[in-house]
Amino acid sequence: MEHFKKFLPLLLCAALLCGCAAVPEPEDELPPASAGASSEELAEEISALPEEFALPYYSGLTLDPVTCPDGVQQTAAALLCEGLFELDETFAPQPVLCASYTRSEDCMTYTFALRPGALFSDGSALTADDAADTLRRARTSPRYAARLKEVASVTAEDGAVKIALSAPNASLPALLDIPIVKAGTADAVPIGTGPYYLTPGGSGADAVLTANPHWQGGKQPVERIVLRDAKDADAMLYQFTSHETQLLTSDLTGTSPVSVTGSIHFYDADSTVFQYVGLNLSSPVLASSAVRRALAEGFDREQLVSAFLSGHAKAAQFPISPASGDYPASLDAAYSYSAFEQAMSAAGLAEGNSVPLRMIVNSENSFKVAAARQIAAQLSAFDLKIEVEALAWEDYTAALAAGEFDLYYGEVKLMADWDLRSLLATGGALNYGGYSDAALDSLLAACRSAEAPSTALLAVCRRLQTQAPILPVCFKTVSTLVQRGTLEGLTPTAANPFYRLADCTVHLRAQ
């Protein structure tokens, strides 16, 4: 916290005079990297601390969290606004601006009561009209339209927000971590109920986030956060590496991952980004469920994540994140080459024949290409001989749409309600392999109105285990990079790098 400043002269003197002895200050007043450090290292660490905490942003783009792009704008916008709910580390929705809710028996209508006494940063009261206005805007925004496609209407009634759906969803609150903006302010300076409010820059001055005195989430770790204007991605990266800013979020296994050196600490947060191997069911060999089950046992997911995704993912045998309480860990099976061998023999694919197959992958992501090649190599241990073809994005998507593949390495961002219909249901928009199973369709539909979604999802996963229409690989993580020693107690989620902000400590150098 800012009170750390007053200890810096004493810490610096102690570090210079005491050799390797422990500095006699309370442990929670020290930057986290200082434990066990020599006096020289401690002095260097203290001198490297910033005088003010700063984040990058693009001044020419809005900070309205409903319409601003992913990346640095969303990082800054996360400090301005709060949603009806926020997702915790397990993707479970936790109430923030919602005090309680009711739903109809058919899971088609929800009514959300707002938290009493919630105030925007300008001191005005949060109203149902404000919340409804944001959710209506979100329905047509590129960022949220897909998750709200089954929302038929959003209205403010009797001080509560009422949402009517076109199809049942027993897990709707998991989709409502959408930051609420005071109606009428989105196009200017977005006003929210979050921990900070925005003062725009001008005439060469930086924009500033200032602690919101009306925030009900606890004590902010620092009173003031500077927003450094970054003209482009290169300028943003330079700001970070030169310590002008102290925090970045990044997909370190993305198509254009950032590359930073120096004293950097990163925190990985689980995401709903799912990677898998898709199968073309029109391929004669892959039409057999016995073959597909054998392939599901044929590669070591843990080793793949560690070696080819740099550990920035979690191995998964089902299309539900292992971080979620809905993940069926009881169905997991450890990788075994002998089990793979037995399954391939049972499927008639260990006869010494050569069965060629083609796997396509997007060439623009080197991590995916490496992972696809490793999987192909492991699955080609017996009769199957899988050749990987890396295609440019346009060619890759065209091949998927035309069904011109046997296998493909795919990635999709799932929703936190674990709606798998587009990926696995008959005629699903992302069901490129043409899989159709009436029993699975029925199970997927049952999940939408189940009293106990976890039980319904378990039934889905049992069916997937016997049919193996796709080969799950992993769920990616999102990384938050910080200058070492600057932040302590950070517990980011994929949606909010400042999750549990009040538990964080910011260390600054005395001016």
Short mmCIF file of C-alpha atoms in Angstrom, two decimals:
data_model
loop_
_atom_site.label_atom_id
_atom_site.label_comp_id
_atom_site.label_asym_id
_atom_site.label_seq_id
_atom_site.Cartn_x
_atom_site.Cartn_y
_atom_site.Cartn_z
CA MET A 1 0.00 0.00 0.00
CA GLU A 2 0.96 3.63 -0.19
CA HIS A 3 1.93 3.53 3.47
CA PHE A 4 4.93 1.49 2.31
CA LYS A 5 6.54 4.77 1.20
CA LYS A 6 7.24 5.90 4.73
CA PHE A 7 9.34 2.81 5.42
CA LEU A 8 11.57 3.11 2.37
CA PRO A 9 14.35 5.33 3.82
CA LEU A 10 14.67 3.02 6.81
CA LEU A 11 14.62 -0.09 4.63
CA LEU A 12 17.28 1.30 2.33
CA CYS A 13 19.60 2.20 5.20
CA ALA A 14 19.08 -1.18 6.82
CA ALA A 15 19.81 -2.93 3.57
CA LEU A 16 23.07 -1.05 3.08
CA LEU A 17 24.32 -1.45 6.67
CA CYS A 18 23.21 -4.90 7.68
CA GLY A 19 24.84 -7.12 5.08
CA CYS A 20 22.72 -10.25 4.66
CA ALA A 21 20.86 -9.81 7.91
CA ALA A 22 17.09 -9.68 7.84
CA VAL A 23 15.67 -6.18 7.62
CA PRO A 24 13.80 -5.51 10.91
CA GLU A 25 10.52 -4.38 9.40
CA PRO A 26 7.14 -6.14 9.34
CA GLU A 27 7.08 -8.80 6.61
CA ASP A 28 3.87 -7.48 5.08
CA GLU A 29 5.54 -4.14 4.44
CA LEU A 30 8.13 -5.62 2.10
CA PRO A 31 7.79 -6.33 -1.61
CA PRO A 32 7.16 -10.07 -2.02
CA ALA A 33 10.49 -10.81 -3.73
CA SER A 34 12.55 -9.45 -0.84
CA ALA A 35 12.44 -12.54 1.40
CA GLY A 36 15.95 -14.00 1.57
CA ALA A 37 17.44 -11.24 -0.59
CA SER A 38 20.91 -9.82 0.04
CA SER A 39 21.31 -6.17 1.04
CA GLU A 40 22.39 -5.24 -2.50
CA GLU A 41 19.43 -7.06 -4.01
CA LEU A 42 17.04 -5.46 -1.55
CA ALA A 43 18.40 -1.98 -2.21
CA GLU A 44 18.13 -2.58 -5.97
CA GLU A 45 14.59 -3.88 -5.55
CA ILE A 46 13.54 -0.84 -3.55
CA SER A 47 15.10 1.60 -6.01
CA ALA A 48 13.28 -0.17 -8.88
CA LEU A 49 9.87 0.45 -7.36
CA PRO A 50 7.76 3.02 -9.23
CA GLU A 51 6.75 6.35 -7.74
CA GLU A 52 3.21 5.81 -9.01
CA PHE A 53 1.26 2.82 -10.23
CA ALA A 54 0.45 3.03 -13.94
CA LEU A 55 -1.42 1.04 -16.58
CA PRO A 56 -1.37 1.35 -20.37
CA TYR A 57 -4.44 2.32 -22.37
CA TYR A 58 -5.38 3.77 -25.75
CA SER A 59 -6.62 7.31 -25.30
CA GLY A 60 -8.37 7.32 -28.68
CA LEU A 61 -10.58 4.36 -27.74
CA THR A 62 -13.53 4.23 -25.37
CA LEU A 63 -13.29 2.76 -21.87
CA ASP A 64 -16.93 1.71 -21.99
CA PRO A 65 -16.54 -1.95 -20.92
CA VAL A 66 -19.43 -3.04 -23.14
CA THR A 67 -17.90 -1.80 -26.39
CA CYS A 68 -14.17 -1.37 -25.81
CA PRO A 69 -11.80 -4.00 -27.26
CA ASP A 70 -10.09 -6.77 -25.34
CA GLY A 71 -6.66 -6.22 -23.85
CA VAL A 72 -5.45 -3.04 -22.20
CA GLN A 73 -8.80 -1.23 -22.52
CA GLN A 74 -10.64 -4.01 -20.72
CA THR A 75 -7.94 -4.08 -18.03
CA ALA A 76 -8.48 -0.41 -17.25
CA ALA A 77 -12.27 -0.63 -17.68
CA ALA A 78 -12.40 -3.46 -15.12
CA LEU A 79 -11.56 -0.88 -12.44
CA LEU A 80 -14.49 1.39 -13.33
CA CYS A 81 -17.52 -0.88 -13.27
CA GLU A 82 -19.03 -3.95 -11.64
CA GLY A 83 -21.59 -6.44 -12.89
CA LEU A 84 -24.65 -8.05 -11.39
CA PHE A 85 -22.30 -11.00 -10.86
CA GLU A 86 -18.63 -11.77 -11.26
CA LEU A 87 -17.08 -15.15 -11.95
CA ASP A 88 -14.75 -16.55 -9.30
CA GLU A 89 -11.70 -18.75 -9.96
CA THR A 90 -14.00 -21.74 -10.60
CA PHE A 91 -16.27 -19.82 -13.01
CA ALA A 92 -19.07 -19.82 -10.43
CA PRO A 93 -21.11 -16.58 -10.47
CA GLN A 94 -20.81 -14.54 -7.28
CA PRO A 95 -23.30 -11.71 -6.63
CA VAL A 96 -21.96 -8.15 -6.75
CA LEU A 97 -24.68 -5.68 -7.72
CA CYS A 98 -27.36 -8.36 -7.50
CA ALA A 99 -28.80 -8.90 -4.02
CA SER A 100 -31.00 -11.86 -4.95
CA TYR A 101 -32.89 -13.32 -7.87
CA THR A 102 -35.80 -15.57 -8.72
CA ARG A 103 -36.50 -17.59 -11.84
CA SER A 104 -39.54 -19.23 -13.33
CA GLU A 105 -39.93 -22.99 -13.14
CA ASP A 106 -39.18 -23.35 -16.86
CA CYS A 107 -35.96 -21.25 -16.52
CA MET A 108 -37.27 -18.79 -19.09
CA THR A 109 -37.74 -15.70 -16.90
CA TYR A 110 -35.42 -14.20 -14.27
CA THR A 111 -35.92 -11.27 -11.91
CA PHE A 112 -32.83 -9.71 -10.32
CA ALA A 113 -33.12 -7.49 -7.25
CA LEU A 114 -30.32 -4.92 -6.95
CA ARG A 115 -28.05 -4.50 -3.95
CA PRO A 116 -29.52 -1.84 -1.63
CA GLY A 117 -27.43 1.30 -1.27
CA ALA A 118 -25.22 0.69 -4.31
CA LEU A 119 -23.88 4.01 -5.60
CA PHE A 120 -22.12 5.07 -8.76
CA SER A 121 -18.81 6.88 -8.38
CA ASP A 122 -20.59 10.23 -8.82
CA GLY A 123 -22.69 9.48 -5.75
CA SER A 124 -25.93 8.73 -7.61
CA ALA A 125 -27.88 5.57 -6.83
CA LEU A 126 -27.70 2.51 -9.05
CA THR A 127 -31.13 1.88 -10.57
CA ALA A 128 -32.74 -1.00 -12.43
CA ASP A 129 -33.01 1.31 -15.44
CA ASP A 130 -29.20 1.69 -15.46
CA ALA A 131 -28.64 -2.06 -15.29
CA ALA A 132 -31.25 -2.78 -17.94
CA ASP A 133 -29.80 -0.12 -20.25
CA THR A 134 -26.33 -1.72 -20.08
CA LEU A 135 -27.67 -5.23 -20.69
CA ARG A 136 -29.71 -4.06 -23.66
CA ARG A 137 -26.62 -2.43 -25.15
CA ALA A 138 -24.65 -5.62 -24.48
CA ARG A 139 -27.14 -7.67 -26.52
CA THR A 140 -25.98 -5.91 -29.69
CA SER A 141 -22.29 -5.47 -28.87
CA PRO A 142 -19.62 -7.63 -30.55
CA ARG A 143 -18.25 -8.59 -27.15
CA TYR A 144 -21.45 -9.88 -25.54
CA ALA A 145 -23.98 -10.56 -28.33
CA ALA A 146 -23.13 -14.27 -28.62
CA ARG A 147 -23.64 -14.99 -24.93
CA LEU A 148 -26.92 -13.06 -24.83
CA LYS A 149 -28.36 -14.40 -28.10
CA GLU A 150 -31.19 -16.19 -26.26
CA VAL A 151 -32.20 -13.08 -24.29
CA ALA A 152 -35.55 -11.98 -25.68
CA SER A 153 -35.99 -8.84 -23.58
CA VAL A 154 -34.52 -6.86 -20.68
CA THR A 155 -36.77 -4.55 -18.67
CA ALA A 156 -36.74 -2.61 -15.43
CA GLU A 157 -39.81 -3.45 -13.33
CA ASP A 158 -40.53 -2.39 -9.75
CA GLY A 159 -36.89 -1.58 -9.05
CA ALA A 160 -35.62 -4.93 -10.36
CA VAL A 161 -34.21 -6.17 -13.67
CA LYS A 162 -36.34 -8.70 -15.51
CA ILE A 163 -34.83 -10.87 -18.26
CA ALA A 164 -36.98 -13.00 -20.53
CA LEU A 165 -35.32 -15.75 -22.56
CA SER A 166 -36.23 -17.38 -25.86
CA ALA A 167 -34.89 -20.72 -24.60
CA PRO A 168 -34.37 -22.07 -21.07
CA ASN A 169 -31.09 -21.54 -19.24
CA ALA A 170 -30.70 -22.73 -15.68
CA SER A 171 -27.25 -21.13 -15.48
CA LEU A 172 -28.00 -17.61 -16.77
CA PRO A 173 -26.22 -15.79 -13.86
CA ALA A 174 -22.91 -17.23 -15.14
CA LEU A 175 -23.39 -15.06 -18.24
CA LEU A 176 -24.16 -11.85 -16.37
CA ASP A 177 -20.68 -10.72 -15.29
CA ILE A 178 -21.26 -7.76 -17.62
CA PRO A 179 -20.04 -4.43 -16.16
CA ILE A 180 -22.91 -2.02 -15.51
CA VAL A 181 -22.47 1.57 -16.72
CA LYS A 182 -24.63 4.49 -15.61
CA ALA A 183 -27.14 5.15 -18.38
CA GLY A 184 -26.13 8.00 -20.65
CA THR A 185 -22.43 8.06 -19.73
CA ALA A 186 -21.02 5.30 -21.96
CA ASP A 187 -20.17 7.63 -24.85
CA ALA A 188 -18.34 10.16 -22.67
CA VAL A 189 -16.71 9.16 -19.38
CA PRO A 190 -18.17 5.80 -18.30
CA ILE A 191 -19.41 5.94 -14.72
CA GLY A 192 -19.69 2.73 -12.72
CA THR A 193 -19.81 1.42 -9.17
CA GLY A 194 -16.26 0.04 -9.36
CA PRO A 195 -13.24 0.84 -7.19
CA TYR A 196 -12.09 3.83 -9.30
CA TYR A 197 -13.47 6.65 -11.40
CA LEU A 198 -11.90 8.14 -14.52
CA THR A 199 -10.55 11.64 -15.02
CA PRO A 200 -9.63 11.98 -18.71
CA GLY A 201 -6.26 13.43 -19.70
CA GLY A 202 -5.76 16.46 -21.87
CA SER A 203 -3.10 18.92 -23.05
CA GLY A 204 -0.38 16.34 -22.58
CA ALA A 205 -1.61 15.18 -19.16
CA ASP A 206 -2.22 11.51 -18.41
CA ALA A 207 -5.69 10.21 -17.65
CA VAL A 208 -6.07 9.15 -14.03
CA LEU A 209 -8.12 6.61 -12.12
CA THR A 210 -8.94 7.87 -8.63
CA ALA A 211 -10.26 5.79 -5.74
CA ASN A 212 -14.06 5.81 -5.66
CA PRO A 213 -15.18 6.86 -2.14
CA HIS A 214 -18.54 5.12 -2.70
CA TRP A 215 -17.08 1.70 -3.55
CA GLN A 216 -18.43 -1.01 -1.26
CA GLY A 217 -15.84 -3.66 -2.10
CA GLY A 218 -13.27 -2.73 0.55
CA LYS A 219 -10.19 -0.52 0.65
CA GLN A 220 -8.42 0.27 -2.61
CA PRO A 221 -4.70 -0.65 -2.50
CA VAL A 222 -3.66 2.70 -3.98
CA GLU A 223 -5.42 6.05 -4.19
CA ARG A 224 -4.39 6.93 -7.72
CA ILE A 225 -3.60 4.96 -10.90
CA VAL A 226 -2.11 6.71 -13.91
CA LEU A 227 -3.19 5.66 -17.42
CA ARG A 228 -0.28 6.00 -19.86
CA ASP A 229 -1.36 6.58 -23.42
CA ALA A 230 0.01 3.90 -25.76
CA LYS A 231 -0.16 4.65 -29.46
CA ASP A 232 0.09 1.01 -30.48
CA ALA A 233 1.08 -2.46 -29.23
CA ASP A 234 4.81 -1.75 -29.62
CA ALA A 235 4.53 1.44 -27.55
CA MET A 236 2.55 -0.45 -24.91
CA LEU A 237 5.25 -3.13 -24.68
CA TYR A 238 8.00 -0.49 -24.48
CA GLN A 239 6.18 1.23 -21.62
CA PHE A 240 6.08 -2.02 -19.71
CA THR A 241 9.68 -3.07 -20.31
CA SER A 242 10.90 0.43 -19.38
CA HIS A 243 8.83 0.31 -16.15
CA GLU A 244 6.60 3.22 -17.18
CA THR A 245 3.68 0.86 -16.56
CA GLN A 246 3.51 -2.00 -14.09
CA LEU A 247 0.94 -4.49 -15.39
CA LEU A 248 -0.08 -6.18 -18.64
CA THR A 249 -2.47 -8.99 -19.51
CA SER A 250 -1.50 -11.32 -22.33
CA ASP A 251 -2.22 -14.62 -24.00
CA LEU A 252 1.31 -16.01 -23.92
CA THR A 253 0.45 -18.80 -26.37
CA GLY A 254 -1.56 -16.61 -28.73
CA THR A 255 -0.87 -15.77 -32.34
CA SER A 256 1.14 -12.68 -31.38
CA PRO A 257 2.36 -13.27 -27.80
CA VAL A 258 4.29 -10.53 -26.02
CA SER A 259 7.96 -11.12 -25.31
CA VAL A 260 9.35 -9.48 -22.18
CA THR A 261 12.55 -9.89 -20.21
CA GLY A 262 13.75 -8.66 -16.86
CA SER A 263 12.34 -8.92 -13.37
CA ILE A 264 8.78 -9.90 -14.28
CA HIS A 265 6.30 -12.05 -12.40
CA PHE A 266 3.29 -13.56 -14.12
CA TYR A 267 0.04 -14.94 -12.75
CA ASP A 268 -1.98 -17.42 -14.82
CA ALA A 269 -5.78 -17.36 -14.64
CA ASP A 270 -7.94 -20.17 -15.98
CA SER A 271 -10.03 -19.29 -19.02
CA THR A 272 -12.88 -20.89 -20.96
CA VAL A 273 -10.77 -21.07 -24.15
CA PHE A 274 -10.93 -24.73 -25.16
CA GLN A 275 -8.50 -26.50 -27.49
CA TYR A 276 -9.38 -29.85 -28.99
CA VAL A 277 -8.95 -32.14 -31.98
CA GLY A 278 -12.04 -32.28 -34.17
CA LEU A 279 -12.90 -35.41 -36.16
CA ASN A 280 -14.64 -35.71 -39.52
CA LEU A 281 -17.30 -38.38 -39.08
CA SER A 282 -17.61 -38.79 -42.86
CA SER A 283 -14.10 -40.27 -42.86
CA PRO A 284 -14.67 -44.07 -42.94
CA VAL A 285 -12.10 -44.88 -40.29
CA LEU A 286 -13.30 -42.12 -37.92
CA ALA A 287 -16.94 -43.13 -38.24
CA SER A 288 -16.20 -45.91 -35.75
CA SER A 289 -16.73 -44.98 -32.09
CA ALA A 290 -14.17 -47.66 -31.14
CA VAL A 291 -11.54 -45.84 -33.21
CA ARG A 292 -12.47 -42.48 -31.75
CA ARG A 293 -12.28 -43.84 -28.21
CA ALA A 294 -8.84 -45.27 -28.97
CA LEU A 295 -7.65 -41.90 -30.28
CA ALA A 296 -8.92 -40.21 -27.11
CA GLU A 297 -6.43 -42.35 -25.17
CA GLY A 298 -3.58 -41.85 -27.61
CA PHE A 299 -1.79 -38.69 -26.45
CA ASP A 300 -0.41 -37.42 -23.18
CA ARG A 301 -2.26 -34.17 -22.48
CA GLU A 302 -0.21 -33.20 -19.43
CA GLN A 303 3.06 -33.60 -21.32
CA LEU A 304 1.63 -31.72 -24.29
CA VAL A 305 0.61 -28.71 -22.17
CA SER A 306 3.97 -28.60 -20.42
CA ALA A 307 6.18 -29.01 -23.47
CA PHE A 308 4.26 -27.31 -26.28
CA LEU A 309 2.04 -24.73 -24.55
CA SER A 310 4.71 -23.66 -22.04
CA GLY A 311 2.45 -24.71 -19.17
CA HIS A 312 -0.08 -21.95 -19.96
CA ALA A 313 -3.05 -24.32 -20.04
CA LYS A 314 -4.70 -27.11 -18.09
CA ALA A 315 -5.07 -30.57 -19.60
CA ALA A 316 -8.70 -31.62 -19.97
CA GLN A 317 -10.44 -34.80 -21.07
CA PHE A 318 -13.84 -33.11 -21.37
CA PRO A 319 -15.09 -29.77 -22.78
CA ILE A 320 -15.47 -28.26 -19.30
CA SER A 321 -12.60 -26.45 -17.60
CA PRO A 322 -10.85 -28.52 -14.90
CA ALA A 323 -11.02 -25.36 -12.75
CA SER A 324 -14.81 -25.58 -12.73
CA GLY A 325 -16.74 -27.40 -10.05
CA ASP A 326 -18.69 -28.99 -12.92
CA TYR A 327 -15.63 -30.79 -14.31
CA PRO A 328 -16.13 -34.59 -13.96
CA ALA A 329 -12.77 -35.41 -12.39
CA SER A 330 -14.09 -38.86 -11.42
CA LEU A 331 -14.14 -39.79 -15.11
CA ASP A 332 -10.52 -38.78 -15.80
CA ALA A 333 -8.05 -41.53 -16.70
CA ALA A 334 -4.26 -41.22 -16.54
CA TYR A 335 -2.43 -41.50 -19.86
CA SER A 336 -1.22 -45.04 -20.55
CA TYR A 337 0.54 -46.18 -23.71
CA SER A 338 -0.48 -49.77 -23.04
CA ALA A 339 -4.15 -48.72 -22.77
CA PHE A 340 -3.79 -46.91 -26.10
CA GLU A 341 -2.21 -50.00 -27.65
CA GLN A 342 -5.02 -52.23 -26.41
CA ALA A 343 -7.68 -49.81 -27.66
CA MET A 344 -6.07 -49.58 -31.10
CA SER A 345 -5.88 -53.37 -31.30
CA ALA A 346 -9.54 -53.66 -30.32
CA ALA A 347 -10.39 -51.14 -33.05
CA GLY A 348 -8.46 -53.15 -35.65
CA LEU A 349 -5.78 -50.52 -36.17
CA ALA A 350 -2.69 -52.40 -34.97
CA GLU A 351 -2.40 -54.79 -37.91
CA GLY A 352 0.72 -53.36 -39.54
CA ASN A 353 -1.25 -51.50 -42.22
CA SER A 354 -0.94 -47.86 -43.27
CA VAL A 355 -4.07 -45.73 -43.00
CA PRO A 356 -3.35 -42.12 -44.04
CA LEU A 357 -5.25 -39.23 -42.46
CA ARG A 358 -4.92 -35.45 -42.82
CA MET A 359 -4.99 -33.03 -39.87
CA ILE A 360 -5.27 -29.31 -40.54
CA VAL A 361 -4.21 -26.50 -38.21
CA ASN A 362 -4.00 -22.73 -38.42
CA SER A 363 -0.43 -21.88 -39.44
CA GLU A 364 -0.52 -18.44 -37.80
CA ASN A 365 -0.20 -19.83 -34.27
CA SER A 366 3.09 -21.65 -33.75
CA PHE A 367 1.93 -23.17 -30.45
CA LYS A 368 -1.07 -24.82 -32.09
CA VAL A 369 1.06 -26.10 -34.96
CA ALA A 370 3.55 -27.67 -32.53
CA ALA A 371 0.76 -29.22 -30.47
CA ALA A 372 -0.97 -30.62 -33.56
CA ARG A 373 2.25 -32.20 -34.79
CA GLN A 374 2.92 -33.79 -31.41
CA ILE A 375 -0.59 -35.23 -31.24
CA ALA A 376 -0.31 -36.53 -34.81
CA ALA A 377 3.01 -38.19 -33.99
CA GLN A 378 1.61 -39.92 -30.90
CA LEU A 379 -1.55 -41.09 -32.69
CA SER A 380 0.53 -42.45 -35.60
CA ALA A 381 2.17 -45.12 -33.44
CA PHE A 382 0.16 -47.94 -35.11
CA ASP A 383 -1.73 -48.17 -38.41
CA LEU A 384 -2.82 -44.54 -38.62
CA LYS A 385 -0.37 -42.22 -40.36
CA ILE A 386 -1.48 -38.66 -39.72
CA GLU A 387 -0.01 -35.84 -41.77
CA VAL A 388 -0.35 -32.31 -40.42
CA GLU A 389 -1.00 -29.50 -42.87
CA ALA A 390 -0.65 -25.95 -41.54
CA LEU A 391 -2.96 -23.55 -43.40
CA ALA A 392 -3.38 -19.79 -43.41
CA TRP A 393 -6.47 -18.68 -41.50
CA GLU A 394 -8.64 -18.12 -44.57
CA ASP A 395 -7.71 -21.50 -46.04
CA TYR A 396 -8.13 -23.21 -42.68
CA THR A 397 -11.66 -21.88 -42.11
CA ALA A 398 -12.61 -22.64 -45.71
CA ALA A 399 -11.44 -26.25 -45.29
CA LEU A 400 -13.47 -26.57 -42.08
CA ALA A 401 -16.61 -25.23 -43.75
CA ALA A 402 -16.15 -27.58 -46.72
CA GLY A 403 -15.34 -30.62 -44.58
CA GLU A 404 -11.99 -31.03 -46.32
CA PHE A 405 -10.12 -32.65 -43.45
CA ASP A 406 -9.97 -35.84 -41.41
CA LEU A 407 -8.89 -34.14 -38.20
CA TYR A 408 -8.38 -30.51 -37.23
CA TYR A 409 -6.82 -28.71 -34.28
CA GLY A 410 -9.48 -26.33 -33.04
CA GLU A 411 -10.00 -23.63 -30.46
CA VAL A 412 -13.22 -22.09 -29.16
CA LYS A 413 -14.10 -19.75 -26.33
CA LEU A 414 -16.88 -21.45 -24.42
CA MET A 415 -19.33 -19.67 -22.12
CA ALA A 416 -19.21 -20.16 -18.35
CA ASP A 417 -22.64 -21.82 -18.40
CA TRP A 418 -20.94 -24.66 -20.36
CA ASP A 419 -23.42 -24.62 -23.21
CA LEU A 420 -21.89 -27.17 -25.61
CA ARG A 421 -24.64 -27.28 -28.21
CA SER A 422 -22.89 -25.29 -30.93
CA LEU A 423 -19.87 -27.59 -30.69
CA LEU A 424 -21.54 -30.99 -30.26
CA ALA A 425 -25.25 -30.91 -31.05
CA THR A 426 -26.62 -32.05 -34.39
CA GLY A 427 -26.26 -29.13 -36.81
CA GLY A 428 -24.30 -27.01 -34.31
CA ALA A 429 -22.54 -24.00 -35.83
CA LEU A 430 -19.12 -25.30 -34.72
CA ASN A 431 -19.87 -28.98 -35.35
CA TYR A 432 -17.61 -29.15 -38.42
CA GLY A 433 -17.19 -32.91 -38.12
CA GLY A 434 -20.90 -33.55 -38.74
CA TYR A 435 -21.43 -35.56 -35.55
CA SER A 436 -25.06 -36.42 -34.83
CA ASP A 437 -26.32 -38.34 -31.82
CA ALA A 438 -29.93 -38.09 -30.67
CA ALA A 439 -29.03 -39.28 -27.17
CA LEU A 440 -26.39 -36.56 -26.78
CA ASP A 441 -28.76 -33.93 -28.19
CA SER A 442 -31.29 -34.87 -25.53
CA LEU A 443 -28.69 -34.69 -22.75
CA LEU A 444 -27.44 -31.30 -23.93
CA ALA A 445 -30.99 -29.95 -24.01
CA ALA A 446 -31.63 -31.28 -20.50
CA CYS A 447 -28.70 -29.24 -19.17
CA ARG A 448 -30.47 -26.02 -20.07
CA SER A 449 -33.26 -26.47 -17.54
CA ALA A 450 -31.74 -28.92 -15.07
CA GLU A 451 -32.29 -28.26 -11.39
CA ALA A 452 -28.76 -29.60 -10.81
CA PRO A 453 -26.63 -28.56 -13.85
CA SER A 454 -23.57 -30.44 -12.54
CA THR A 455 -25.47 -33.73 -12.58
CA ALA A 456 -26.77 -33.04 -16.08
CA LEU A 457 -23.27 -32.18 -17.33
CA LEU A 458 -21.92 -35.38 -15.81
CA ALA A 459 -24.40 -37.34 -17.93
CA VAL A 460 -23.21 -35.42 -21.00
CA CYS A 461 -19.58 -36.26 -20.23
CA ARG A 462 -20.37 -39.95 -19.76
CA ARG A 463 -21.92 -39.98 -23.23
CA LEU A 464 -18.93 -38.14 -24.68
CA GLN A 465 -16.63 -40.71 -23.11
CA THR A 466 -18.32 -43.55 -24.99
CA GLN A 467 -18.74 -41.71 -28.31
CA ALA A 468 -15.65 -39.43 -28.44
CA PRO A 469 -16.92 -37.08 -31.18
CA ILE A 470 -14.00 -34.75 -30.41
CA LEU A 471 -10.67 -35.21 -28.61
CA PRO A 472 -10.38 -32.60 -25.82
CA VAL A 473 -6.85 -31.29 -25.23
CA CYS A 474 -6.84 -28.41 -22.73
CA PHE A 475 -8.19 -25.10 -21.50
CA LYS A 476 -5.83 -22.17 -21.92
CA THR A 477 -4.86 -19.67 -19.26
CA VAL A 478 -4.57 -15.89 -19.51
CA SER A 479 -1.44 -14.33 -18.00
CA THR A 480 -1.16 -11.14 -15.98
CA LEU A 481 2.41 -9.80 -16.04
CA VAL A 482 3.58 -7.43 -13.32
CA GLN A 483 6.85 -5.75 -12.44
CA ARG A 484 8.31 -7.88 -9.66
CA GLY A 485 7.90 -6.38 -6.20
CA THR A 486 5.20 -3.90 -7.22
CA LEU A 487 2.04 -5.87 -6.52
CA GLU A 488 1.37 -8.41 -3.82
CA GLY A 489 -1.69 -10.60 -3.29
CA LEU A 490 -2.93 -10.42 -6.88
CA THR A 491 -5.44 -13.18 -7.71
CA PRO A 492 -6.60 -12.47 -11.27
CA THR A 493 -9.34 -14.26 -13.15
CA ALA A 494 -9.63 -14.41 -16.92
CA ALA A 495 -12.36 -11.75 -16.87
CA ASN A 496 -10.86 -9.48 -14.20
CA PRO A 497 -7.12 -9.08 -13.56
CA PHE A 498 -8.03 -7.17 -10.37
CA TYR A 499 -10.31 -9.80 -8.85
CA ARG A 500 -10.38 -9.36 -5.04
CA LEU A 501 -8.66 -6.02 -5.44
CA ALA A 502 -9.01 -5.13 -1.76
CA ASP A 503 -6.66 -8.02 -0.89
CA CYS A 504 -3.85 -6.56 -3.02
CA THR A 505 -0.92 -4.45 -1.84
CA VAL A 506 0.83 -1.92 -4.10
CA HIS A 507 4.43 -1.03 -3.23
CA LEU A 508 5.68 2.41 -4.29
CA ARG A 509 8.97 4.26 -3.93
CA ALA A 510 9.07 7.43 -1.83
CA GLN A 511 9.14 10.57 -3.94
#
